[in-house]
CSV table of C-alpha atoms and ligand atoms in Angstrom, one decimal:
chain,number,residue,atom,x,y,z
A,1381,MET,CA,-52.9,28.8,22.0
A,1382,GLU,CA,-55.2,26.7,24.2
A,1383,ILE,CA,-54.1,23.1,24.3
A,1384,ARG,CA,-57.0,19.9,25.1
A,1385,ILE,CA,-54.9,17.4,27.2
A,1386,HIS,CA,-57.0,14.0,26.8
A,1387,PRO,CA,-56.5,11.0,29.4
A,1388,ILE,CA,-54.7,8.6,28.7
A,1389,SER,CA,-56.8,5.0,30.0
A,1390,GLY,CA,-53.9,2.9,30.3
A,1391,VAL,CA,-50.1,2.5,29.9
A,1392,ALA,CA,-49.2,-0.8,27.6
A,1393,SER,CA,-45.2,-0.8,27.3
A,1394,ASP,CA,-43.8,-0.6,24.0
A,1395,SER,CA,-39.8,-1.3,23.1
A,1396,ARG,CA,-40.3,0.6,19.2
A,1397,PRO,CA,-38.2,4.0,20.1
A,1398,VAL,CA,-39.6,7.1,19.3
A,1399,LEU,CA,-37.1,9.0,18.0
A,1400,ILE,CA,-36.9,12.6,18.9
A,1401,THR,CA,-34.7,15.6,18.2
A,1402,PRO,CA,-34.4,18.0,20.6
A,1403,PRO,CA,-34.4,21.5,20.5
A,1404,PRO,CA,-31.2,23.4,20.3
A,1405,ASP,CA,-29.8,23.9,23.7
A,1406,LYS,CA,-30.4,26.7,24.6
A,1407,SER,CA,-27.3,27.3,27.2
A,1408,ILE,CA,-25.1,26.7,24.7
A,1409,LEU,CA,-26.5,29.2,21.6
A,1410,HIS,CA,-26.7,32.0,24.2
A,1411,ARG,CA,-22.9,31.7,24.3
A,1412,ILE,CA,-22.0,30.7,20.7
A,1413,LEU,CA,-23.8,33.9,19.7
A,1414,LEU,CA,-22.3,36.2,22.3
A,1415,ILE,CA,-18.8,34.7,22.9
A,1416,GLY,CA,-18.8,34.2,18.6
A,1417,SER,CA,-19.7,37.6,18.1
A,1418,LEU,CA,-17.0,39.2,20.3
A,1419,THR,CA,-14.8,36.9,17.7
A,1420,GLN,CA,-13.6,37.9,13.7
A,1421,SER,CA,-15.2,34.7,12.5
A,1422,ALA,CA,-18.0,33.9,10.5
A,1423,ILE,CA,-19.7,30.9,12.7
A,1424,ARG,CA,-22.7,29.1,11.0
A,1425,ILE,CA,-24.8,27.1,13.5
A,1426,PRO,CA,-26.6,24.5,11.8
A,1427,ILE,CA,-30.3,24.9,13.1
A,1428,SER,CA,-33.1,21.5,12.2
A,1429,GLY,CA,-35.9,24.2,11.2
A,1430,ILE,CA,-36.6,27.4,12.2
A,1431,TYR,CA,-39.3,26.7,14.8
A,1432,SER,CA,-36.5,24.6,16.8
A,1433,ILE,CA,-35.1,28.0,18.1
A,1434,SER,CA,-36.6,29.2,21.2
A,1435,HIS,CA,-37.6,33.0,22.2
A,1436,ASP,CA,-35.0,33.3,24.9
A,1437,VAL,CA,-32.6,32.6,21.5
A,1438,ILE,CA,-34.1,34.9,19.6
A,1439,ALA,CA,-33.6,37.7,22.2
A,1440,THR,CA,-30.6,37.5,22.2
A,1441,VAL,CA,-30.2,37.8,18.2
A,1442,LEU,CA,-32.1,40.8,18.6
A,1443,ALA,CA,-29.7,42.7,21.4
A,1444,LEU,CA,-26.7,41.5,19.1
A,1445,GLU,CA,-28.7,43.2,15.9
A,1446,SER,CA,-28.9,46.3,18.3
A,1447,LEU,CA,-25.5,45.9,18.6
A,1448,GLY,CA,-24.8,46.0,15.3
A,1449,VAL,CA,-23.6,42.7,15.0
A,1450,PRO,CA,-24.7,41.0,11.9
A,1451,VAL,CA,-26.9,37.7,12.2
A,1452,GLU,CA,-29.5,36.3,11.1
A,1453,ILE,CA,-31.7,33.0,10.9
A,1454,PHE,CA,-32.2,30.9,8.1
A,1455,ASP,CA,-34.5,27.8,8.1
A,1456,ASP,CA,-31.8,25.5,8.0
A,1457,HIS,CA,-28.5,27.5,10.3
A,1458,ILE,CA,-28.1,30.6,12.0
A,1459,GLU,CA,-25.7,33.0,10.5
A,1460,LEU,CA,-23.3,35.2,12.4
A,1461,HIS,CA,-20.2,37.8,11.6
A,1462,GLY,CA,-18.3,38.3,14.7
A,1463,VAL,CA,-16.6,41.8,14.7
A,1464,GLY,CA,-14.2,41.3,17.3
A,1465,ARG,CA,-13.7,42.8,21.1
A,1466,LYS,CA,-13.9,46.4,20.0
A,1467,GLY,CA,-16.6,45.9,17.1
A,1468,TYR,CA,-19.6,46.5,19.1
A,1469,ARG,CA,-21.6,49.6,17.9
A,1470,ALA,CA,-23.6,51.4,20.7
A,1471,PRO,CA,-27.6,50.9,21.1
A,1472,THR,CA,-30.1,53.5,20.2
A,1473,HIS,CA,-32.4,51.7,21.7
A,1474,VAL,CA,-32.9,49.6,25.1
A,1475,ILE,CA,-32.4,45.8,24.6
A,1476,ASN,CA,-35.3,44.2,25.1
A,1477,CYS,CA,-34.3,40.6,27.2
A,1478,ALA,CA,-38.2,39.4,26.7
A,1479,ASN,CA,-38.2,36.6,29.0
A,1480,SER,CA,-34.7,35.4,28.4
A,1481,GLY,CA,-32.5,35.7,31.6
A,1482,THR,CA,-29.5,34.1,29.9
A,1483,THR,CA,-29.6,37.1,27.3
A,1484,ALA,CA,-29.9,39.8,30.2
A,1485,ARG,CA,-27.4,38.3,32.3
A,1486,LEU,CA,-24.8,37.4,29.9
A,1487,LEU,CA,-25.1,40.5,28.4
A,1488,MET,CA,-24.8,42.5,31.5
A,1489,GLY,CA,-21.1,41.0,31.3
A,1490,VAL,CA,-20.3,41.7,27.8
A,1491,LEU,CA,-21.7,45.3,28.0
A,1492,ALA,CA,-20.5,46.2,31.1
A,1493,GLY,CA,-16.1,47.0,29.3
A,1494,GLN,CA,-18.0,48.9,26.4
A,1495,SER,CA,-16.9,52.3,25.6
A,1496,PHE,CA,-20.5,53.0,25.9
A,1497,GLY,CA,-23.7,53.2,27.9
A,1498,SER,CA,-26.7,50.6,27.2
A,1499,ALA,CA,-29.8,49.8,29.1
A,1500,LEU,CA,-32.0,46.4,29.2
A,1501,SER,CA,-35.4,45.7,30.2
A,1502,GLY,CA,-37.8,42.4,29.9
A,1503,ASP,CA,-41.1,41.5,29.9
A,1504,VAL,CA,-42.9,41.4,33.6
A,1505,SER,CA,-41.7,37.9,34.5
A,1506,LEU,CA,-37.8,39.1,33.8
A,1507,SER,CA,-38.4,42.3,35.6
A,1508,ALA,CA,-39.1,40.9,38.8
A,1509,ARG,CA,-36.1,38.8,39.0
A,1510,PRO,CA,-32.9,39.3,40.8
A,1511,MET,CA,-30.4,41.7,38.5
A,1512,ARG,CA,-28.2,43.5,41.6
A,1513,ARG,CA,-26.4,40.6,42.3
A,1514,VAL,CA,-24.8,39.7,38.9
A,1515,ALA,CA,-24.5,44.0,39.1
A,1516,THR,CA,-22.4,43.1,42.2
A,1517,LEU,CA,-19.9,41.0,41.4
A,1518,LEU,CA,-19.5,42.9,38.1
A,1519,GLU,CA,-18.8,46.2,40.3
A,1520,ALA,CA,-15.8,44.5,41.8
A,1521,LEU,CA,-14.1,44.2,38.4
A,1522,GLY,CA,-14.6,47.8,38.0
A,1523,ALA,CA,-17.9,48.2,36.2
A,1524,ASN,CA,-20.7,50.9,36.6
A,1525,VAL,CA,-24.1,49.8,36.4
A,1526,ILE,CA,-27.5,50.6,37.8
A,1527,THR,CA,-30.8,48.8,39.1
A,1528,GLY,CA,-34.0,49.3,39.7
A,1529,PRO,CA,-34.6,50.2,43.2
A,1530,GLU,CA,-35.6,46.6,43.6
A,1531,GLY,CA,-32.0,45.4,41.7
A,1532,THR,CA,-34.0,44.4,39.0
A,1533,LEU,CA,-34.1,45.3,35.2
A,1534,PRO,CA,-34.5,47.7,33.7
A,1535,ILE,CA,-31.2,48.5,34.1
A,1536,MET,CA,-28.2,50.7,32.9
A,1537,ILE,CA,-24.5,49.7,31.9
A,1538,ASN,CA,-22.2,52.4,31.9
A,1539,GLY,CA,-19.6,50.6,29.7
A,1540,ARG,CA,-16.1,51.3,32.3
A,1541,ARG,CA,-12.3,50.1,32.0
A,1542,LEU,CA,-12.5,47.3,33.9
A,1543,HIS,CA,-9.3,45.3,36.3
A,1544,GLY,CA,-9.4,41.9,36.8
A,1545,ALA,CA,-10.6,40.9,40.7
A,1546,SER,CA,-10.7,37.4,42.3
A,1547,LEU,CA,-14.9,37.0,43.1
A,1548,SER,CA,-16.3,34.1,45.2
A,1549,LEU,CA,-19.8,33.5,43.9
A,1550,PRO,CA,-22.8,33.8,46.5
A,1551,VAL,CA,-24.6,31.0,45.1
A,1552,ALA,CA,-23.9,28.8,42.2
A,1553,SER,CA,-25.0,30.4,39.1
A,1554,ALA,CA,-24.2,29.5,35.9
A,1555,GLN,CA,-25.3,32.8,34.6
A,1556,MET,CA,-23.4,34.4,37.1
A,1557,LYS,CA,-20.4,32.7,36.8
A,1558,SER,CA,-20.5,33.7,32.7
A,1559,ALA,CA,-21.4,37.3,33.4
A,1560,VAL,CA,-18.2,37.8,35.8
A,1561,LEU,CA,-16.4,35.4,33.0
A,1562,LEU,CA,-17.2,37.4,30.1
A,1563,ALA,CA,-16.9,41.0,31.8
A,1564,GLY,CA,-13.4,39.6,32.3
A,1565,LEU,CA,-12.8,39.4,28.5
A,1566,PHE,CA,-12.3,43.2,28.5
A,1567,ALA,CA,-10.6,43.1,31.9
A,1568,GLU,CA,-6.9,44.0,32.5
A,1569,GLY,CA,-5.3,41.7,34.9
A,1570,ILE,CA,-6.5,38.2,35.5
A,1571,THR,CA,-10.7,37.4,36.4
A,1572,ALA,CA,-10.7,34.9,39.0
A,1573,VAL,CA,-14.1,33.1,40.1
A,1574,ARG,CA,-15.4,30.6,42.6
A,1575,GLU,CA,-18.6,29.1,42.9
A,1576,PRO,CA,-20.0,27.0,46.0
A,1577,SER,CA,-21.1,23.9,44.0
A,1578,GLN,CA,-20.3,23.3,40.6
A,1579,SER,CA,-23.2,24.8,37.6
A,1580,ARG,CA,-23.1,24.3,34.0
A,1581,ASP,CA,-19.7,24.7,32.2
A,1582,HIS,CA,-20.4,26.1,28.5
A,1583,THR,CA,-19.2,29.1,29.1
A,1584,GLU,CA,-15.9,27.9,30.2
A,1585,ARG,CA,-15.4,25.0,27.6
A,1586,MET,CA,-16.2,27.6,25.2
A,1587,LEU,CA,-13.7,29.9,26.4
A,1588,ALA,CA,-11.4,27.4,26.3
A,1589,SER,CA,-11.9,26.1,22.3
A,1590,PHE,CA,-12.2,29.2,21.1
A,1591,GLY,CA,-8.3,29.3,22.7
A,1592,TYR,CA,-8.8,32.0,25.5
A,1593,ASP,CA,-6.1,31.2,28.2
A,1594,ILE,CA,-8.4,30.1,31.3
A,1595,GLU,CA,-7.6,27.6,33.4
A,1596,ILE,CA,-10.3,25.3,35.5
A,1597,ASP,CA,-9.8,24.0,38.5
A,1598,ASP,CA,-11.3,24.7,42.1
A,1599,GLU,CA,-11.4,28.1,40.3
A,1600,ILE,CA,-11.6,29.6,37.1
A,1601,ARG,CA,-8.8,31.6,36.0
A,1602,LEU,CA,-9.2,33.8,32.8
A,1603,ASN,CA,-5.6,35.6,31.9
A,1604,PRO,CA,-5.9,38.7,29.5
A,1605,VAL,CA,-6.9,38.4,26.3
A,1606,THR,CA,-3.9,39.3,24.3
A,1607,ASN,CA,-4.1,38.2,20.7
A,1608,PRO,CA,-7.2,36.0,20.0
A,1609,SER,CA,-6.8,33.9,17.8
A,1610,ILE,CA,-8.5,34.4,14.1
A,1611,VAL,CA,-10.1,31.5,12.2
A,1612,ASP,CA,-12.4,32.5,9.4
A,1613,GLU,CA,-14.9,30.4,9.5
A,1614,ILE,CA,-16.6,27.8,12.1
A,1615,VAL,CA,-19.1,25.6,11.9
A,1616,TYR,CA,-20.5,25.3,15.1
A,1617,GLU,CA,-22.9,22.4,16.1
A,1618,VAL,CA,-25.2,22.8,19.1
A,1619,PRO,CA,-25.7,19.4,20.5
A,1620,GLY,CA,-29.7,19.4,21.2
A,1621,ASP,CA,-31.2,20.8,25.3
A,1622,ALA,CA,-30.9,17.9,27.8
A,1623,SER,CA,-32.9,20.4,29.8
A,1624,SER,CA,-35.8,20.1,27.2
A,1625,ALA,CA,-35.5,16.1,26.5
A,1626,ALA,CA,-35.7,16.0,30.2
A,1627,PHE,CA,-39.4,17.0,29.8
A,1628,LEU,CA,-40.1,14.1,27.0
A,1629,VAL,CA,-38.1,11.2,28.6
A,1630,VAL,CA,-40.5,11.7,32.2
A,1631,ALA,CA,-43.3,11.3,29.6
A,1632,ALA,CA,-42.2,8.2,28.1
A,1633,ILE,CA,-41.6,7.0,31.2
A,1634,LEU,CA,-45.0,7.4,32.5
A,1635,LEU,CA,-46.2,6.0,29.2
A,1636,ARG,CA,-43.6,2.9,29.3
A,1637,ARG,CA,-42.5,3.8,25.3
A,1638,ARG,CA,-38.8,3.4,25.1
A,1639,ILE,CA,-37.0,6.9,23.5
A,1640,THR,CA,-34.1,7.8,21.5
A,1641,LEU,CA,-32.7,11.4,21.5
A,1642,LEU,CA,-30.8,12.3,18.7
A,1643,GLY,CA,-27.4,14.2,19.3
A,1644,VAL,CA,-28.5,15.3,22.7
A,1645,GLY,CA,-25.9,16.9,24.8
A,1646,LEU,CA,-24.0,14.9,27.7
A,1647,ASN,CA,-21.9,17.3,29.0
A,1648,PRO,CA,-21.7,16.0,32.4
A,1649,THR,CA,-22.6,19.5,34.2
A,1650,ARG,CA,-26.4,18.7,32.8
A,1651,THR,CA,-26.6,15.5,33.2
A,1652,ARG,CA,-27.3,14.8,36.5
A,1653,PHE,CA,-31.0,14.2,35.6
A,1654,LEU,CA,-30.2,11.1,34.1
A,1655,ASP,CA,-28.4,9.5,36.7
A,1656,VAL,CA,-31.2,10.4,39.3
A,1657,LEU,CA,-33.0,8.1,36.8
A,1658,ALA,CA,-31.0,5.7,36.5
A,1659,VAL,CA,-31.1,5.8,40.7
A,1660,MET,CA,-35.1,5.5,40.4
A,1661,GLY,CA,-34.4,2.2,38.4
A,1662,VAL,CA,-34.1,3.3,34.6
A,1663,GLU,CA,-32.0,2.3,32.3
A,1664,MET,CA,-30.5,3.8,29.6
A,1665,GLU,CA,-27.7,3.5,26.4
A,1666,ALA,CA,-25.6,6.4,24.9
A,1667,GLN,CA,-24.4,5.8,21.3
A,1668,ASN,CA,-22.5,7.4,19.1
A,1669,VAL,CA,-20.8,9.9,21.2
A,1670,LEU,CA,-18.6,12.5,19.7
A,1671,ASP,CA,-16.8,15.7,21.0
A,1672,SER,CA,-17.3,19.1,19.1
A,1673,PHE,CA,-15.8,22.1,20.3
A,1674,GLY,CA,-15.6,21.0,24.2
A,1675,GLU,CA,-19.3,19.7,24.0
A,1676,PRO,CA,-19.9,15.9,24.0
A,1677,ARG,CA,-22.8,14.9,22.7
A,1678,GLY,CA,-24.8,11.3,21.4
A,1679,ASP,CA,-27.4,9.1,20.9
A,1680,LEU,CA,-29.4,8.8,24.2
A,1681,THR,CA,-31.5,5.6,24.5
A,1682,VAL,CA,-34.0,5.3,27.1
A,1683,PHE,CA,-35.4,1.8,28.3
A,1684,ALA,CA,-38.8,3.0,29.4
A,1685,ASP,CA,-40.5,0.3,28.0
A,1686,GLN,CA,-38.8,-2.1,30.6
A,1687,ILE,CA,-39.1,-0.6,33.9
A,1688,GLU,CA,-41.2,-3.2,36.2
A,1689,GLY,CA,-42.8,-1.9,39.2
A,1690,ALA,CA,-43.1,1.1,40.5
A,1691,LEU,CA,-40.0,4.4,40.6
A,1692,LEU,CA,-38.0,5.2,43.8
A,1693,PRO,CA,-38.8,8.0,45.6
A,1694,LEU,CA,-36.4,11.3,45.0
A,1695,GLU,CA,-33.8,12.3,47.8
A,1696,LEU,CA,-32.1,15.9,46.2
A,1697,SER,CA,-30.4,18.2,48.3
A,1698,ASP,CA,-27.8,21.2,47.9
A,1699,GLU,CA,-25.4,19.5,45.9
A,1700,ASP,CA,-27.7,18.4,43.0
A,1701,ILE,CA,-29.7,21.5,42.5
A,1702,PRO,CA,-27.3,23.7,40.6
A,1703,LEU,CA,-26.9,20.7,38.3
A,1704,LEU,CA,-30.9,19.6,37.2
A,1705,ILE,CA,-32.3,23.5,38.2
A,1706,ASP,CA,-34.3,22.8,35.0
A,1707,GLU,CA,-35.4,19.6,35.1
A,1708,LEU,CA,-36.8,20.2,38.4
A,1709,PRO,CA,-40.4,20.7,37.5
A,1710,ILE,CA,-40.1,17.8,35.7
A,1711,LEU,CA,-38.6,15.7,38.5
A,1712,PHE,CA,-41.8,16.7,40.2
A,1713,ILE,CA,-43.9,15.1,37.8
A,1714,LEU,CA,-42.0,12.5,38.2
A,1715,ALA,CA,-42.3,11.7,42.2
A,1716,MET,CA,-45.8,12.6,41.7
A,1717,PHE,CA,-46.4,9.1,40.5
A,1718,SER,CA,-43.1,7.3,41.9
A,1719,GLU,CA,-43.6,5.2,45.7
A,1720,GLY,CA,-43.7,6.6,49.0
A,1721,VAL,CA,-42.6,10.3,50.1
A,1722,SER,CA,-40.2,12.6,47.7
A,1723,GLU,CA,-38.2,15.3,49.6
A,1724,ILE,CA,-36.3,17.6,47.4
A,1725,ARG,CA,-34.7,20.9,49.6
A,1726,GLY,CA,-31.5,23.1,48.4
A,1727,ALA,CA,-33.9,24.6,45.6
A,1728,GLY,CA,-34.4,28.0,47.2
A,1729,GLU,CA,-33.2,29.3,44.1
A,1730,LEU,CA,-36.3,27.8,42.0
A,1731,ARG,CA,-38.2,30.7,43.6
A,1732,LYS,CA,-36.3,33.3,41.4
A,1733,LYS,CA,-37.2,31.5,38.1
A,1734,GLU,CA,-39.9,33.0,35.3
A,1735,SER,CA,-41.7,31.9,38.4
A,1736,ASP,CA,-41.8,31.1,41.9
A,1737,ARG,CA,-41.5,27.2,40.4
A,1738,ILE,CA,-41.9,25.9,43.9
A,1739,ALA,CA,-44.6,27.8,45.5
A,1740,VAL,CA,-46.5,27.7,41.8
A,1741,SER,CA,-45.9,23.6,41.8
A,1742,VAL,CA,-47.2,23.1,44.7
A,1743,GLU,CA,-50.3,24.9,44.4
A,1744,GLN,CA,-50.8,22.9,41.0
A,1745,LEU,CA,-49.8,19.2,42.2
A,1746,ARG,CA,-52.8,19.9,45.0
A,1747,ARG,CA,-55.1,20.6,42.1
A,1748,PHE,CA,-53.8,17.4,40.6
A,1749,GLY,CA,-55.3,16.2,44.3
A,1750,VAL,CA,-51.5,15.3,45.5
A,1751,GLU,CA,-50.0,15.9,48.9
A,1752,VAL,CA,-47.8,17.7,49.1
A,1753,MET,CA,-46.0,19.7,51.8
A,1754,GLU,CA,-43.7,23.2,50.9
A,1755,TYR,CA,-40.6,24.3,52.5
A,1756,GLU,CA,-38.9,27.7,52.1
A,1757,ASP,CA,-36.0,25.8,49.3
A,1758,GLY,CA,-38.3,23.3,48.3
A,1759,LEU,CA,-40.9,20.7,48.4
A,1760,SER,CA,-41.8,17.2,49.7
A,1761,ILE,CA,-44.4,14.9,47.2
A,1762,VAL,CA,-46.5,11.9,48.4
A,1763,GLY,CA,-46.5,9.4,45.0
A,1764,ILE,CA,-49.7,8.2,44.1
A,1765,LEU,CA,-49.4,4.8,42.3
A,1766,GLU,CA,-52.8,4.8,40.5
A,1767,ARG,CA,-52.0,7.3,37.5
A,1768,ARG,CA,-55.6,8.9,38.0
A,1769,LEU,CA,-55.0,13.0,38.8
A,1770,GLN,CA,-57.9,15.1,39.8
A,1771,PRO,CA,-59.2,17.5,36.4
A,1772,CYS,CA,-58.5,20.7,37.0
A,1773,THR,CA,-58.0,24.5,35.7
A,1774,ILE,CA,-53.9,24.5,35.3
A,1775,ILE,CA,-52.3,26.8,36.1
A,1776,HIS,CA,-48.5,28.0,35.1
A,1777,ASP,CA,-47.8,31.5,35.3
A,1778,GLY,CA,-46.5,31.6,31.7
A,1779,ASP,CA,-43.3,29.3,33.0
A,1780,HIS,CA,-42.3,27.4,29.9
A,1781,ARG,CA,-41.0,24.6,32.6
A,1782,LEU,CA,-44.3,24.7,34.4
A,1783,ALA,CA,-46.5,24.5,31.2
A,1784,MET,CA,-44.9,21.8,29.8
A,1785,ALA,CA,-44.1,19.9,33.2
A,1786,PHE,CA,-48.4,20.2,33.8
A,1787,SER,CA,-49.6,18.9,30.2
A,1788,ILE,CA,-47.1,15.9,30.7
A,1789,ALA,CA,-48.9,15.3,34.0
A,1790,ALA,CA,-52.4,16.6,32.7
A,1791,LEU,CA,-52.6,13.2,30.5
A,1792,PHE,CA,-53.4,10.9,33.8
A,1793,CYS,CA,-56.6,13.4,34.6
A,1794,THR,CA,-59.4,11.2,34.9
A,1795,THR,CA,-60.9,14.0,31.8
A,1796,GLU,CA,-59.9,16.1,29.7
A,1797,VAL,CA,-58.1,19.1,30.5
A,1798,GLU,CA,-57.2,22.4,29.1
A,1799,LEU,CA,-54.3,24.5,29.3
A,1800,ASP,CA,-54.2,28.5,28.5
A,1801,GLU,CA,-51.4,30.8,27.3
A,1802,ALA,CA,-49.6,27.0,25.9
A,1803,GLU,CA,-47.6,29.1,23.8
A,1804,ALA,CA,-45.5,30.0,27.1
A,1805,VAL,CA,-43.3,26.8,26.1
A,1806,CYS,CA,-42.0,28.7,22.9
A,1807,VAL,CA,-39.7,30.7,25.3
A,1808,SER,CA,-37.7,26.9,25.6
A,1809,TYR,CA,-39.3,24.7,23.7
A,1810,PRO,CA,-41.3,25.8,20.8
A,1811,ASP,CA,-42.2,21.7,19.2
A,1812,PHE,CA,-42.5,20.3,22.6
A,1813,PHE,CA,-46.4,19.9,22.1
A,1814,GLU,CA,-45.5,18.3,18.7
A,1815,HIS,CA,-42.7,16.2,20.3
A,1816,LEU,CA,-45.4,15.0,23.1
A,1817,ARG,CA,-47.9,14.0,20.3
A,1818,ALA,CA,-45.5,11.9,18.7
A,1819,LEU,CA,-45.1,9.8,22.4
A,1820,CYS,CA,-48.5,9.8,23.3
A,1821,GLY,CA,-50.6,10.4,20.2
A,1822,ARG,CA,-52.1,13.2,18.3
A,1823,LYS,CA,-55.6,12.6,20.1
A,1824,HIS,CA,-54.4,12.8,23.4
A,1825,VAL,CA,-53.1,16.6,22.4
A,1826,GLU,CA,-55.5,19.0,20.5
A,1827,THR,CA,-54.7,22.7,19.6
A,1828,ILE,CA,-58.1,24.6,20.2
A,1829,GLU,CA,-58.2,27.6,17.4
A,1830,PRO,CA,-59.6,30.8,18.5
B,3215,S3P,C1,-28.6,29.3,33.0
B,3215,S3P,C2,-27.8,28.9,34.1
B,3215,S3P,C3,-29.2,28.4,34.9
B,3215,S3P,C4,-30.5,27.8,34.7
B,3215,S3P,C5,-31.0,28.9,33.3
B,3215,S3P,C6,-30.1,28.7,32.2
B,3215,S3P,C7,-27.4,29.3,31.3
B,3215,S3P,O1,-29.6,29.1,35.5
B,3215,S3P,O2,-31.3,27.6,35.1
B,3215,S3P,O3,-31.9,28.0,32.8
B,3215,S3P,O4,-27.8,28.9,30.8
B,3215,S3P,O5,-26.6,29.8,31.7
B,3215,S3P,P1,-28.3,29.2,37.1
B,3215,S3P,O6,-27.7,31.2,37.1
B,3215,S3P,O7,-29.2,29.3,38.3
B,3215,S3P,O8,-27.4,28.6,36.7
């Protein structure tokens, strides 16, 4: 699919809010599917439409189907029937995790303690991403994982009896932490895990809300599972994805349009992005806040129409990074249009995402005519206050978050530009271009039919 972006000529602030329902939170959806599959419950997950479901989540659904878990996506909900911790069936083929790192790494944890062997593969991008560090953590619990020579997919997991252990993560990573905790559900003894700084905590919250014995402090301790509580039927409402919504929020800020995100997740390990916006000078307000299964959500209005003058530059370092790792690509775009020099350091993990997000962003920002300095662990960006970028060929390396970030930036090129392989956005946000149209007007985002 090709998208042609037509330039926005002038920006006039608009206080009528654009209402957006973000896609369901991808991190939470993966987890409710995996953790739910290990219960004995029928779980109904309401969704706002089949196109709100990301391709990454579909990879987890298909993986569960190959493990014998009844799961189906309908127009308005997903239905899952938990089979219990011992109820998976040995897969008859290699499980393809497509582009989804969360599917691969969380499944590694779940599969390590099974009584059968399994194999995981992925697409070209996922097959270049590190899996050995997850394998090493699981091996400390007694697992047997064989990775490719580069420590990557495809991998073999020979299910084994697992034992508890006390582990320290080499980097703050929710995927690594979750792989260990999910393996811990099958271990004899206590599984404890520490991370160098806080990463998103959906796994811990979900395990606690499902009645597992988990203590959350500087260290997370999962006590051995004895009798998990059995609930016949659960309706699990997944909040909107704050990381996907971040892209629309930045678009709204650049367009000076007020935006309201309906039912967006407000878990504090996901809202550092909002704190950063507040420091830059953006005002916002959350209403109708409620908590369900330990996950807060609400309707968040960002008063982008009230921004006067230029935004302050960004300054991000080590501790911030794990809490806004997926929002960094769109923060680069905001930094481009902010005052002074923004500096983002401590973000080396970005090089290990769906693409090398530092290298590709540096190259693309330079194509837009922006002055950028590249470091091993980040970049600095010299803001340009007049929103006029050089038209150019957009490169995004098939990376969904870069495709979204650069298409928002492209609205401010001096003439139209084209985005190839725009379907990459479906990995996390299939409705992205529709939602962008709601914000900037249909004529600025044209789909070119082949
Ligand atoms: C995720 C964790 C993050 C994030 C990814 C989703 C998760 O990765 O980048 O998109 O659902 O656990 P880390 O493992 O680097 O925290």
